[in-house]
Amino acid sequence: TSDPREALQLADRLVLLRERRLVAQGDPLTLLQAPGSIEAADLLSDPGINLAAAHREGASLRLDAGPELPVPTGGAEGVSGPCWVAIRPDHLRLASEATSHAPALTGEVLLAETTGSDTYLHVDVGAAEWVAHLDGLHTLAPGETCTLTVDPGDVLLFPRAPDDRHG
């Protein structure tokens, strides 16, 4: 299947392929929590993974074109210096829906797509255009400012080479 949700629901083991090339394989929960690469994270995210260049020094993680975020609570021990921050759209929340201690990304709403039960909010967070997949209907209009939050356990980090241009 090419549907990440269906694959995660049905499979005991996943094999992730892109253009007939093996990207990753393993049990679904492990691949979801520790995908091992940006490509694997993106394949398991629908819509695609939100990605931004960042820099990590110890307990500090700062987006190159934005705010400081929490260092992930697991799986990022070996990542320092230039890195990529990756956050799945369904892990972002509006600040009004989250706890007050969650880190915040403020940006301008570019588009709000509603499906009846969900809202896909496209937001310019300074580092890039990110998508938040929100439960329910939200009536934010283009040009409005909103604040998104993320749980530190949902932040993925990947090493970044100086010439790496993923984002």
mmCIF file of C-alpha atoms in Angstrom:
data_model
loop_
_atom_site.group_PDB
_atom_site.id
_atom_site.type_symbol
_atom_site.label_atom_id
_atom_site.label_comp_id
_atom_site.label_asym_id
_atom_site.label_seq_id
_atom_site.Cartn_x
_atom_site.Cartn_y
_atom_site.Cartn_z
ATOM 1 C CA THR A 1 0.000 0.000 0.000
ATOM 2 C CA SER A 2 1.062 3.599 -0.474
ATOM 3 C CA ASP A 3 -1.121 4.813 2.420
ATOM 4 C CA PRO A 4 0.998 5.269 5.574
ATOM 5 C CA ARG A 5 -1.998 4.986 7.926
ATOM 6 C CA GLU A 6 -3.145 1.742 6.336
ATOM 7 C CA ALA A 7 0.365 0.304 6.422
ATOM 8 C CA LEU A 8 0.798 1.173 10.107
ATOM 9 C CA GLN A 9 -2.615 -0.304 10.996
ATOM 10 C CA LEU A 10 -2.276 -3.589 9.131
ATOM 11 C CA ALA A 11 1.388 -4.544 9.045
ATOM 12 C CA ASP A 12 3.505 -6.509 11.494
ATOM 13 C CA ARG A 13 6.573 -5.499 9.479
ATOM 14 C CA LEU A 14 7.079 -2.660 7.010
ATOM 15 C CA VAL A 15 9.380 -2.340 4.043
ATOM 16 C CA LEU A 16 9.633 1.276 2.877
ATOM 17 C CA LEU A 17 10.518 1.792 -0.780
ATOM 18 C CA ARG A 18 11.010 4.919 -2.841
ATOM 19 C CA GLU A 19 11.477 4.517 -6.576
ATOM 20 C CA ARG A 20 12.098 0.761 -6.073
ATOM 21 C CA ARG A 21 14.932 1.489 -3.619
ATOM 22 C CA LEU A 22 14.883 0.186 -0.040
ATOM 23 C CA VAL A 23 14.652 3.093 2.405
ATOM 24 C CA ALA A 24 13.972 1.251 5.678
ATOM 25 C CA GLN A 25 12.418 -1.871 7.127
ATOM 26 C CA GLY A 26 11.238 -2.977 10.533
ATOM 27 C CA ASP A 27 8.239 -3.128 12.810
ATOM 28 C CA PRO A 28 5.779 -0.236 12.323
ATOM 29 C CA LEU A 29 6.080 1.337 15.777
ATOM 30 C CA THR A 30 9.886 1.417 15.683
ATOM 31 C CA LEU A 31 9.918 2.951 12.196
ATOM 32 C CA LEU A 32 7.343 5.535 13.253
ATOM 33 C CA GLN A 33 9.172 6.573 16.431
ATOM 34 C CA ALA A 34 12.745 6.275 15.119
ATOM 35 C CA PRO A 35 12.592 6.301 11.313
ATOM 36 C CA GLY A 36 16.380 6.503 10.847
ATOM 37 C CA SER A 37 16.226 8.942 7.927
ATOM 38 C CA ILE A 38 14.263 11.926 6.666
ATOM 39 C CA GLU A 39 13.115 9.830 3.727
ATOM 40 C CA ALA A 40 11.676 7.111 5.988
ATOM 41 C CA ALA A 41 9.986 9.734 8.191
ATOM 42 C CA ASP A 42 8.460 11.372 5.120
ATOM 43 C CA LEU A 43 7.167 8.066 3.737
ATOM 44 C CA LEU A 44 5.340 7.441 7.027
ATOM 45 C CA SER A 45 3.792 10.912 7.120
ATOM 46 C CA ASP A 46 0.654 11.989 5.278
ATOM 47 C CA PRO A 47 0.800 14.827 4.441
ATOM 48 C CA GLY A 48 4.592 14.897 4.178
ATOM 49 C CA ILE A 49 6.921 15.615 7.063
ATOM 50 C CA ASN A 50 7.526 19.244 8.105
ATOM 51 C CA LEU A 51 11.247 19.907 7.794
ATOM 52 C CA ALA A 52 13.516 22.786 8.790
ATOM 53 C CA ALA A 53 17.251 23.337 9.089
ATOM 54 C CA ALA A 54 18.401 23.791 12.678
ATOM 55 C CA HIS A 55 21.439 23.758 14.946
ATOM 56 C CA ARG A 56 21.791 21.789 18.171
ATOM 57 C CA GLU A 57 24.266 22.548 20.946
ATOM 58 C CA GLY A 58 23.675 20.502 24.097
ATOM 59 C CA ALA A 59 20.182 21.256 25.393
ATOM 60 C CA SER A 60 19.604 24.043 22.851
ATOM 61 C CA LEU A 61 17.915 23.428 19.502
ATOM 62 C CA ARG A 62 17.297 26.456 17.301
ATOM 63 C CA LEU A 63 15.743 26.574 13.844
ATOM 64 C CA ASP A 64 18.020 28.423 11.408
ATOM 65 C CA ALA A 65 15.140 30.745 10.488
ATOM 66 C CA GLY A 66 13.065 30.644 13.624
ATOM 67 C CA PRO A 67 12.629 29.963 17.298
ATOM 68 C CA GLU A 68 14.213 27.613 19.770
ATOM 69 C CA LEU A 69 12.578 24.194 20.167
ATOM 70 C CA PRO A 70 13.010 21.517 22.815
ATOM 71 C CA VAL A 71 15.615 18.858 22.226
ATOM 72 C CA PRO A 72 13.695 15.647 21.567
ATOM 73 C CA THR A 73 13.216 13.386 24.571
ATOM 74 C CA GLY A 74 14.563 10.328 22.776
ATOM 75 C CA GLY A 75 16.466 9.171 19.722
ATOM 76 C CA ALA A 76 18.571 12.304 19.186
ATOM 77 C CA GLU A 77 21.556 11.558 21.403
ATOM 78 C CA GLY A 78 24.052 11.383 18.535
ATOM 79 C CA VAL A 79 22.855 14.503 16.722
ATOM 80 C CA SER A 80 24.628 17.811 17.392
ATOM 81 C CA GLY A 81 25.649 20.806 15.340
ATOM 82 C CA PRO A 82 23.826 21.356 12.038
ATOM 83 C CA CYS A 83 20.729 19.176 11.831
ATOM 84 C CA TRP A 84 17.249 18.815 10.392
ATOM 85 C CA VAL A 85 14.152 19.113 12.576
ATOM 86 C CA ALA A 86 11.258 16.992 11.325
ATOM 87 C CA ILE A 87 7.730 17.112 12.746
ATOM 88 C CA ARG A 88 4.727 15.204 11.460
ATOM 89 C CA PRO A 89 1.679 17.371 10.613
ATOM 90 C CA ASP A 90 -0.525 15.467 13.066
ATOM 91 C CA HIS A 91 1.913 16.228 15.919
ATOM 92 C CA LEU A 92 1.409 19.991 15.646
ATOM 93 C CA ARG A 93 -1.363 21.602 17.717
ATOM 94 C CA LEU A 94 -2.775 25.085 17.992
ATOM 95 C CA ALA A 95 -1.482 26.751 21.145
ATOM 96 C CA SER A 96 -5.032 27.006 22.488
ATOM 97 C CA GLU A 97 -5.309 23.176 22.341
ATOM 98 C CA ALA A 98 -1.989 22.416 24.008
ATOM 99 C CA THR A 99 -0.427 22.768 27.395
ATOM 100 C CA SER A 100 1.169 26.094 28.223
ATOM 101 C CA HIS A 101 4.663 24.593 28.667
ATOM 102 C CA ALA A 102 4.830 23.301 25.088
ATOM 103 C CA PRO A 103 7.271 25.109 22.777
ATOM 104 C CA ALA A 104 5.700 27.442 20.243
ATOM 105 C CA LEU A 105 6.111 28.269 16.566
ATOM 106 C CA THR A 106 4.300 31.427 15.516
ATOM 107 C CA GLY A 107 3.499 32.043 11.896
ATOM 108 C CA GLU A 108 1.130 33.381 9.289
ATOM 109 C CA VAL A 109 -1.734 31.235 8.051
ATOM 110 C CA LEU A 110 -1.401 30.715 4.305
ATOM 111 C CA LEU A 111 -4.343 28.339 3.787
ATOM 112 C CA ALA A 112 -6.858 26.378 5.849
ATOM 113 C CA GLU A 113 -8.284 23.269 4.150
ATOM 114 C CA THR A 114 -11.247 21.607 5.823
ATOM 115 C CA THR A 115 -12.425 18.061 5.141
ATOM 116 C CA GLY A 116 -15.474 18.101 7.388
ATOM 117 C CA SER A 117 -13.821 16.486 10.398
ATOM 118 C CA ASP A 118 -10.240 17.764 10.015
ATOM 119 C CA THR A 119 -8.431 20.969 9.137
ATOM 120 C CA TYR A 120 -5.107 21.102 7.296
ATOM 121 C CA LEU A 121 -3.535 24.392 8.274
ATOM 122 C CA HIS A 122 -0.685 25.671 6.055
ATOM 123 C CA VAL A 123 1.476 28.064 8.078
ATOM 124 C CA ASP A 124 4.596 30.081 7.228
ATOM 125 C CA VAL A 125 6.707 29.453 10.346
ATOM 126 C CA GLY A 126 9.684 31.440 9.051
ATOM 127 C CA ALA A 127 11.766 28.357 8.318
ATOM 128 C CA ALA A 128 9.352 26.993 5.740
ATOM 129 C CA GLU A 129 5.693 26.388 5.002
ATOM 130 C CA TRP A 130 4.519 23.749 7.456
ATOM 131 C CA VAL A 131 1.255 21.855 7.554
ATOM 132 C CA ALA A 132 -0.636 21.092 10.752
ATOM 133 C CA HIS A 133 -3.260 18.328 10.590
ATOM 134 C CA LEU A 134 -5.793 19.365 13.224
ATOM 135 C CA ASP A 135 -8.832 17.495 14.495
ATOM 136 C CA GLY A 136 -12.095 19.361 13.980
ATOM 137 C CA LEU A 137 -12.958 22.522 12.120
ATOM 138 C CA HIS A 138 -10.843 25.632 12.606
ATOM 139 C CA THR A 139 -11.775 28.969 11.090
ATOM 140 C CA LEU A 140 -8.415 30.660 10.670
ATOM 141 C CA ALA A 141 -8.163 32.846 7.583
ATOM 142 C CA PRO A 142 -5.132 33.488 5.383
ATOM 143 C CA GLY A 143 -3.065 36.327 6.830
ATOM 144 C CA GLU A 144 -4.004 35.582 10.443
ATOM 145 C CA THR A 145 -1.286 34.771 12.947
ATOM 146 C CA CYS A 146 -1.409 31.475 14.799
ATOM 147 C CA THR A 147 0.818 29.664 17.241
ATOM 148 C CA LEU A 148 1.588 25.974 16.854
ATOM 149 C CA THR A 149 3.037 23.756 19.563
ATOM 150 C CA VAL A 150 4.678 20.335 19.596
ATOM 151 C CA ASP A 151 5.445 17.825 22.315
ATOM 152 C CA PRO A 152 9.245 17.365 22.658
ATOM 153 C CA GLY A 153 8.795 13.603 22.203
ATOM 154 C CA ASP A 154 7.375 14.228 18.721
ATOM 155 C CA VAL A 155 10.376 16.182 17.404
ATOM 156 C CA LEU A 156 12.679 14.148 15.153
ATOM 157 C CA LEU A 157 16.322 15.161 14.553
ATOM 158 C CA PHE A 158 18.602 14.116 11.724
ATOM 159 C CA PRO A 159 22.227 15.101 11.028
ATOM 160 C CA ARG A 160 22.772 17.727 8.317
ATOM 161 C CA ALA A 161 25.848 18.053 6.143
ATOM 162 C CA PRO A 162 26.853 21.625 5.117
ATOM 163 C CA ASP A 163 25.761 21.004 1.510
ATOM 164 C CA ASP A 164 22.530 19.149 2.430
ATOM 165 C CA ARG A 165 19.510 20.846 0.825
ATOM 166 C CA HIS A 166 16.536 18.664 1.919
ATOM 167 C CA GLY A 167 14.298 21.535 2.908
#
